[in-house]
């Protein structure tokens, strides 16, 4: 693997809210970044006017390059995989000419199985796990709103200490994206998954914000059942998360009283394929492997996919 410094070239696969935000922060601080996305109007606005970032950090236009044609791009050293989980394979294969044997991939996607999929395509040693407390949403083409300026974590999926991870975290921290090396990135990804098992489908099926979901009587009972099933599957997968730790994580999410709807809810509202297969569906699939039953998560998968069937039909 190569050395990573201020001359490294970075490609962002999936310039949605978070991909645009990460790429925009690094480009604003002087790194060479290209945002890859299929949304042509978004790409065009970024190239002609710059990426507009509002909210935390102030209102500004950031000069960063964007493209909807990765086959025309040169090689990059670092790839942020930030597309929707269902589109990972398509995005990686469509941009393969941008990668060399030394390119490193960092997945910041929702759910489980993303790193494994990238590893199948590009090799296990080239893939790192990522997780962030940052938040952003799309306001319009070429326009995002930043909600936080919090920590991002990166780590080797096997939990080993890693010089390249430390080097990458230092590079990103020096250029506007506060990052820390983690030797527990797999556990951290599971912890994020646990609260997403609850908040994502519950927001989707009710069309409510997180605050509204958990102000509704009975919501915590459903959430606890979903998380309990997830904990059993995590343990079977060798990831031990104490129930009280999972409860604390969910409590923090509830206490935040967020006014936003989940990305899964937004996907369904916009008649797009959601990431339910990589969140609740992934837990259901892993449970079957270990002979466990997850009836509440199965119910969530069925209900979300029934909604998708109204507009996706057999494509779902």
Short mmCIF file of C-alpha atoms in Angstrom, two decimals:
data_model
loop_
_atom_site.label_atom_id
_atom_site.label_comp_id
_atom_site.label_asym_id
_atom_site.label_seq_id
_atom_site.Cartn_x
_atom_site.Cartn_y
_atom_site.Cartn_z
CA UNK A 1 0.00 0.00 0.00
CA UNK A 2 1.16 3.49 -0.75
CA UNK A 3 2.02 6.48 1.40
CA UNK A 4 -0.70 9.06 1.88
CA UNK A 5 0.07 12.77 2.01
CA UNK A 6 -1.16 16.13 0.73
CA UNK A 7 -0.40 15.04 -2.84
CA UNK A 8 -2.67 12.00 -2.66
CA UNK A 9 -5.63 11.96 -5.04
CA UNK A 10 -9.04 11.15 -3.56
CA UNK A 11 -12.13 9.82 -5.31
CA UNK A 12 -15.55 9.86 -3.67
CA UNK A 13 -17.94 7.24 -5.05
CA UNK A 14 -21.38 8.60 -4.30
CA UNK A 15 -21.64 12.38 -3.91
CA UNK A 16 -24.83 12.44 -1.88
CA UNK A 17 -25.01 14.50 1.27
CA UNK A 18 -22.17 12.81 3.15
CA UNK A 19 -19.98 12.12 0.13
CA UNK A 20 -20.25 15.74 -0.97
CA UNK A 21 -19.61 16.93 2.59
CA UNK A 22 -16.49 14.81 3.10
CA UNK A 23 -15.11 15.58 -0.34
CA UNK A 24 -15.96 19.26 0.04
CA UNK A 25 -14.18 19.57 3.39
CA UNK A 26 -11.01 17.95 2.07
CA UNK A 27 -11.04 19.97 -1.17
CA UNK A 28 -11.64 23.17 0.77
CA UNK A 29 -8.45 22.46 2.71
CA UNK A 30 -6.45 21.91 -0.47
CA UNK A 31 -6.56 18.19 -1.25
CA UNK A 32 -7.12 16.85 -4.78
CA UNK A 33 -10.67 15.45 -4.76
CA UNK A 34 -13.10 14.31 -7.44
CA UNK A 35 -16.74 13.59 -6.60
CA UNK A 36 -18.34 10.81 -8.66
CA UNK A 37 -22.11 10.69 -8.98
CA UNK A 38 -24.85 9.86 -11.48
CA UNK A 39 -26.95 12.95 -10.62
CA UNK A 40 -26.01 15.13 -13.56
CA UNK A 41 -27.60 18.35 -12.33
CA UNK A 42 -25.71 18.02 -9.02
CA UNK A 43 -22.44 17.39 -10.87
CA UNK A 44 -23.01 20.32 -13.25
CA UNK A 45 -23.82 22.76 -10.44
CA UNK A 46 -20.72 21.76 -8.49
CA UNK A 47 -18.50 22.22 -11.55
CA UNK A 48 -19.98 25.58 -12.57
CA UNK A 49 -20.72 27.21 -9.20
CA UNK A 50 -18.79 25.16 -6.66
CA UNK A 51 -20.29 23.04 -3.89
CA UNK A 52 -22.39 25.20 -1.61
CA UNK A 53 -22.09 24.17 2.05
CA UNK A 54 -24.33 25.85 4.63
CA UNK A 55 -24.93 25.24 8.32
CA UNK A 56 -22.09 24.26 10.66
CA UNK A 57 -18.91 25.97 9.49
CA UNK A 58 -20.73 28.79 7.71
CA UNK A 59 -22.16 29.43 4.27
CA UNK A 60 -19.56 29.05 1.53
CA UNK A 61 -18.90 27.85 -2.02
CA UNK A 62 -16.18 25.20 -2.22
CA UNK A 63 -14.26 24.60 -5.40
CA UNK A 64 -14.20 20.84 -6.02
CA UNK A 65 -14.35 18.80 -9.20
CA UNK A 66 -17.28 16.47 -9.91
CA UNK A 67 -17.93 13.90 -12.63
CA UNK A 68 -20.63 11.52 -13.79
CA UNK A 69 -18.15 9.73 -16.07
CA UNK A 70 -15.57 7.88 -13.94
CA UNK A 71 -14.19 6.11 -17.02
CA UNK A 72 -12.69 9.45 -18.05
CA UNK A 73 -10.90 9.96 -14.73
CA UNK A 74 -7.29 9.20 -13.84
CA UNK A 75 -5.96 7.04 -11.02
CA UNK A 76 -6.69 7.89 -7.40
CA UNK A 77 -4.89 6.82 -4.22
CA UNK A 78 -7.84 6.87 -1.81
CA UNK A 79 -11.49 6.04 -2.43
CA UNK A 80 -14.36 6.95 -0.11
CA UNK A 81 -17.19 4.52 -0.84
CA UNK A 82 -20.28 6.57 0.02
CA UNK A 83 -22.88 5.43 -2.48
CA UNK A 84 -26.05 3.65 -1.41
CA UNK A 85 -25.22 0.09 -0.37
CA UNK A 86 -27.38 -1.43 -3.12
CA UNK A 87 -25.26 0.35 -5.76
CA UNK A 88 -21.79 -0.53 -4.42
CA UNK A 89 -20.93 -3.20 -6.97
CA UNK A 90 -22.12 -1.09 -9.89
CA UNK A 91 -20.21 1.96 -8.61
CA UNK A 92 -16.95 0.05 -8.07
CA UNK A 93 -17.03 -1.73 -11.42
CA UNK A 94 -17.98 1.46 -13.24
CA UNK A 95 -14.97 3.31 -11.81
CA UNK A 96 -12.42 0.49 -12.01
CA UNK A 97 -10.12 2.42 -14.31
CA UNK A 98 -9.57 4.91 -11.44
CA UNK A 99 -7.96 2.26 -9.22
CA UNK A 100 -4.46 0.89 -9.02
CA UNK A 101 -3.11 -2.03 -6.98
CA UNK A 102 -2.25 0.46 -4.23
CA UNK A 103 -5.61 2.25 -4.04
CA UNK A 104 -7.20 2.02 -0.59
CA UNK A 105 -10.98 1.92 -0.13
CA UNK A 106 -12.80 3.26 2.94
CA UNK A 107 -16.50 2.46 3.24
CA UNK A 108 -18.64 4.97 5.14
CA UNK A 109 -21.92 3.30 4.19
CA UNK A 110 -24.94 2.25 6.22
CA UNK A 111 -25.51 -1.33 7.28
CA UNK A 112 -23.41 -4.48 7.17
CA UNK A 113 -21.60 -6.26 4.37
CA UNK A 114 -20.33 -3.24 2.44
CA UNK A 115 -16.66 -3.81 3.26
CA UNK A 116 -16.96 -7.49 2.38
CA UNK A 117 -18.48 -6.65 -0.99
CA UNK A 118 -15.71 -4.16 -1.83
CA UNK A 119 -13.16 -6.74 -0.68
CA UNK A 120 -14.64 -9.34 -3.06
CA UNK A 121 -14.21 -6.92 -5.94
CA UNK A 122 -10.90 -5.22 -5.07
CA UNK A 123 -9.12 -7.50 -2.58
CA UNK A 124 -9.40 -7.78 1.20
CA UNK A 125 -6.15 -5.96 1.96
CA UNK A 126 -7.29 -2.82 0.14
CA UNK A 127 -10.42 -2.23 2.28
CA UNK A 128 -10.86 -0.28 5.53
CA UNK A 129 -13.94 0.29 7.62
CA UNK A 130 -15.22 3.77 8.36
CA UNK A 131 -17.78 5.36 10.63
CA UNK A 132 -18.67 8.98 11.26
CA UNK A 133 -20.59 11.14 13.69
CA UNK A 134 -20.79 13.83 11.02
CA UNK A 135 -24.18 14.71 9.60
CA UNK A 136 -25.39 16.45 6.44
CA UNK A 137 -28.32 16.54 4.07
CA UNK A 138 -28.92 17.58 0.47
CA UNK A 139 -30.63 20.95 0.09
CA UNK A 140 -30.62 20.88 -3.70
CA UNK A 141 -28.31 20.23 -6.68
CA UNK A 142 -24.81 21.31 -5.67
CA UNK A 143 -26.05 22.41 -2.24
CA UNK A 144 -25.69 20.61 1.12
CA UNK A 145 -26.31 21.49 4.76
CA UNK A 146 -23.78 20.43 7.43
CA UNK A 147 -25.22 19.57 10.84
CA UNK A 148 -22.10 18.67 12.83
CA UNK A 149 -18.33 18.88 12.99
CA UNK A 150 -17.66 15.65 14.87
CA UNK A 151 -15.24 12.74 14.75
CA UNK A 152 -14.83 10.18 12.00
CA UNK A 153 -13.25 6.78 12.74
CA UNK A 154 -11.27 4.53 10.38
CA UNK A 155 -9.87 1.09 11.07
CA UNK A 156 -8.68 -2.25 9.76
CA UNK A 157 -11.56 -4.73 9.65
CA UNK A 158 -9.47 -7.32 11.56
CA UNK A 159 -8.89 -4.85 14.40
CA UNK A 160 -5.12 -4.72 14.02
CA UNK A 161 -2.99 -1.67 14.69
CA UNK A 162 -2.20 -0.04 11.36
CA UNK A 163 0.33 2.51 10.21
CA UNK A 164 -1.69 3.30 7.08
CA UNK A 165 -4.80 4.02 9.12
CA UNK A 166 -2.87 6.42 11.35
CA UNK A 167 -1.39 8.09 8.28
CA UNK A 168 -4.82 8.51 6.65
CA UNK A 169 -6.38 9.85 9.85
CA UNK A 170 -3.59 12.39 10.21
CA UNK A 171 -4.00 13.48 6.58
CA UNK A 172 -7.76 13.92 6.91
CA UNK A 173 -7.54 15.66 10.30
CA UNK A 174 -4.98 18.10 8.89
CA UNK A 175 -7.38 18.90 6.06
CA UNK A 176 -10.70 19.61 7.71
CA UNK A 177 -12.08 16.12 8.47
CA UNK A 178 -11.32 15.23 12.13
CA UNK A 179 -10.47 11.51 12.11
CA UNK A 180 -9.27 8.92 14.62
CA UNK A 181 -7.81 5.45 14.18
CA UNK A 182 -9.95 2.67 15.62
CA UNK A 183 -9.01 -0.90 16.53
CA UNK A 184 -12.71 -1.69 17.10
CA UNK A 185 -14.21 -0.48 13.84
CA UNK A 186 -16.19 -3.71 13.32
CA UNK A 187 -17.81 -3.32 16.75
CA UNK A 188 -18.49 0.37 16.06
CA UNK A 189 -20.19 -0.49 12.75
CA UNK A 190 -22.34 -3.03 14.60
CA UNK A 191 -23.24 -0.45 17.27
CA UNK A 192 -24.42 1.94 14.58
CA UNK A 193 -26.35 -0.88 12.96
CA UNK A 194 -28.16 -1.70 16.20
CA UNK A 195 -29.86 1.68 16.47
CA UNK A 196 -30.49 1.75 12.73
CA UNK A 197 -32.36 -1.56 13.07
CA UNK A 198 -34.92 0.45 15.01
CA UNK A 199 -34.89 4.04 13.79
CA UNK A 200 -34.59 3.36 10.06
CA UNK A 201 -37.66 1.16 9.46
CA UNK A 202 -39.74 2.82 12.19
CA UNK A 203 -39.28 6.22 10.58
CA UNK A 204 -39.90 4.73 7.13
CA UNK A 205 -43.11 2.89 7.98
CA UNK A 206 -44.62 5.86 9.84
CA UNK A 207 -43.21 8.71 7.70
CA UNK A 208 -42.18 10.40 10.96
CA UNK A 209 -39.03 12.14 12.14
CA UNK A 210 -36.94 10.46 14.83
CA UNK A 211 -38.40 12.79 17.46
CA UNK A 212 -41.94 11.99 16.37
CA UNK A 213 -41.28 8.24 16.27
CA UNK A 214 -40.12 8.09 19.86
CA UNK A 215 -42.83 10.41 21.14
CA UNK A 216 -45.33 7.79 19.94
CA UNK A 217 -46.52 5.35 22.66
CA UNK A 218 -45.14 1.84 22.18
CA UNK A 219 -42.19 2.90 20.04
CA UNK A 220 -39.57 1.95 22.62
CA UNK A 221 -41.02 -1.56 22.98
CA UNK A 222 -40.64 -2.17 19.24
CA UNK A 223 -37.15 -0.62 19.19
CA UNK A 224 -35.97 -2.78 22.09
CA UNK A 225 -37.19 -5.95 20.36
CA UNK A 226 -35.34 -5.05 17.15
CA UNK A 227 -32.12 -4.26 19.03
CA UNK A 228 -32.37 -7.43 21.16
CA UNK A 229 -32.50 -9.56 18.01
CA UNK A 230 -29.54 -7.66 16.57
CA UNK A 231 -27.48 -8.23 19.74
CA UNK A 232 -28.01 -11.99 19.52
CA UNK A 233 -26.83 -12.04 15.90
CA UNK A 234 -23.83 -9.83 16.70
CA UNK A 235 -22.79 -12.27 19.46
CA UNK A 236 -23.12 -15.20 17.06
CA UNK A 237 -20.84 -13.29 14.65
CA UNK A 238 -18.21 -12.88 17.38
CA UNK A 239 -19.02 -9.25 18.20
CA UNK A 240 -19.89 -8.94 21.89
CA UNK A 241 -21.80 -5.79 22.75
CA UNK A 242 -23.23 -5.61 26.29
CA UNK A 243 -27.00 -4.98 26.29
CA UNK A 244 -26.53 -1.93 28.50
CA UNK A 245 -24.14 -0.44 25.92
CA UNK A 246 -26.70 -0.96 23.16
CA UNK A 247 -29.39 0.56 25.38
CA UNK A 248 -27.18 3.59 26.05
CA UNK A 249 -26.59 4.11 22.32
CA UNK A 250 -30.32 3.99 21.57
CA UNK A 251 -31.06 6.33 24.48
CA UNK A 252 -28.61 8.88 23.07
CA UNK A 253 -30.31 8.75 19.68
CA UNK A 254 -33.73 9.20 21.26
CA UNK A 255 -32.52 12.02 23.52
CA UNK A 256 -31.14 13.90 20.49
CA UNK A 257 -34.77 14.54 19.41
CA UNK A 258 -33.70 14.80 15.78
CA UNK A 259 -36.20 16.43 13.46
CA UNK A 260 -34.96 14.59 10.37
CA UNK A 261 -36.44 11.48 8.83
CA UNK A 262 -34.06 8.60 8.25
CA UNK A 263 -32.34 8.07 4.90
CA UNK A 264 -34.39 4.90 4.46
CA UNK A 265 -37.57 6.93 4.86
CA UNK A 266 -36.34 9.53 2.38
CA UNK A 267 -35.48 6.80 -0.14
CA UNK A 268 -39.00 5.41 0.03
CA UNK A 269 -40.56 8.87 -0.19
CA UNK A 270 -38.48 9.53 -3.31
CA UNK A 271 -39.41 6.09 -4.71
CA UNK A 272 -35.84 4.76 -4.62
CA UNK A 273 -34.54 1.39 -3.50
CA UNK A 274 -33.78 1.61 0.21
CA UNK A 275 -30.93 0.03 2.17
CA UNK A 276 -33.21 -2.26 4.20
CA UNK A 277 -31.44 -5.36 2.80
CA UNK A 278 -28.17 -4.12 4.31
CA UNK A 279 -29.69 -3.15 7.68
CA UNK A 280 -32.57 -5.29 8.95
CA UNK A 281 -32.24 -7.70 6.03
CA UNK A 282 -28.58 -8.33 6.77
CA UNK A 283 -29.40 -9.26 10.37
CA UNK A 284 -32.12 -11.63 9.15
CA UNK A 285 -29.68 -13.30 6.71
CA UNK A 286 -26.93 -13.70 9.33
CA UNK A 287 -29.45 -15.05 11.84
CA UNK A 288 -30.43 -17.82 9.42
CA UNK A 289 -26.76 -18.77 9.10
CA UNK A 290 -26.56 -19.24 12.87
CA UNK A 291 -29.95 -20.89 13.32
CA UNK A 292 -31.44 -17.87 15.08
CA UNK A 293 -34.88 -16.38 14.59
CA UNK A 294 -35.47 -12.65 14.14
CA UNK A 295 -39.24 -12.25 13.69
CA UNK A 296 -39.43 -8.52 14.37
CA UNK A 297 -36.64 -7.69 11.92
CA UNK A 298 -38.26 -10.03 9.39
CA UNK A 299 -41.48 -8.06 9.79
CA UNK A 300 -39.65 -4.77 9.19
CA UNK A 301 -38.03 -6.11 6.02
CA UNK A 302 -41.37 -7.35 4.72
CA UNK A 303 -43.14 -4.03 5.40
CA UNK A 304 -40.44 -1.83 3.86
CA UNK A 305 -40.10 -4.06 0.79
CA UNK A 306 -43.89 -4.06 0.40
CA UNK A 307 -43.76 -0.27 0.19
CA UNK A 308 -40.92 -0.46 -2.34
CA UNK A 309 -42.89 -2.96 -4.43
CA UNK A 310 -45.48 -0.24 -5.16
CA UNK A 311 -42.95 1.63 -7.28
CA UNK A 312 -40.08 -0.80 -7.93
CA UNK A 313 -42.13 -3.87 -8.75
CA UNK A 314 -39.89 -6.80 -9.59
CA UNK A 315 -36.76 -4.59 -9.44
CA UNK A 316 -36.69 -4.62 -5.65
#
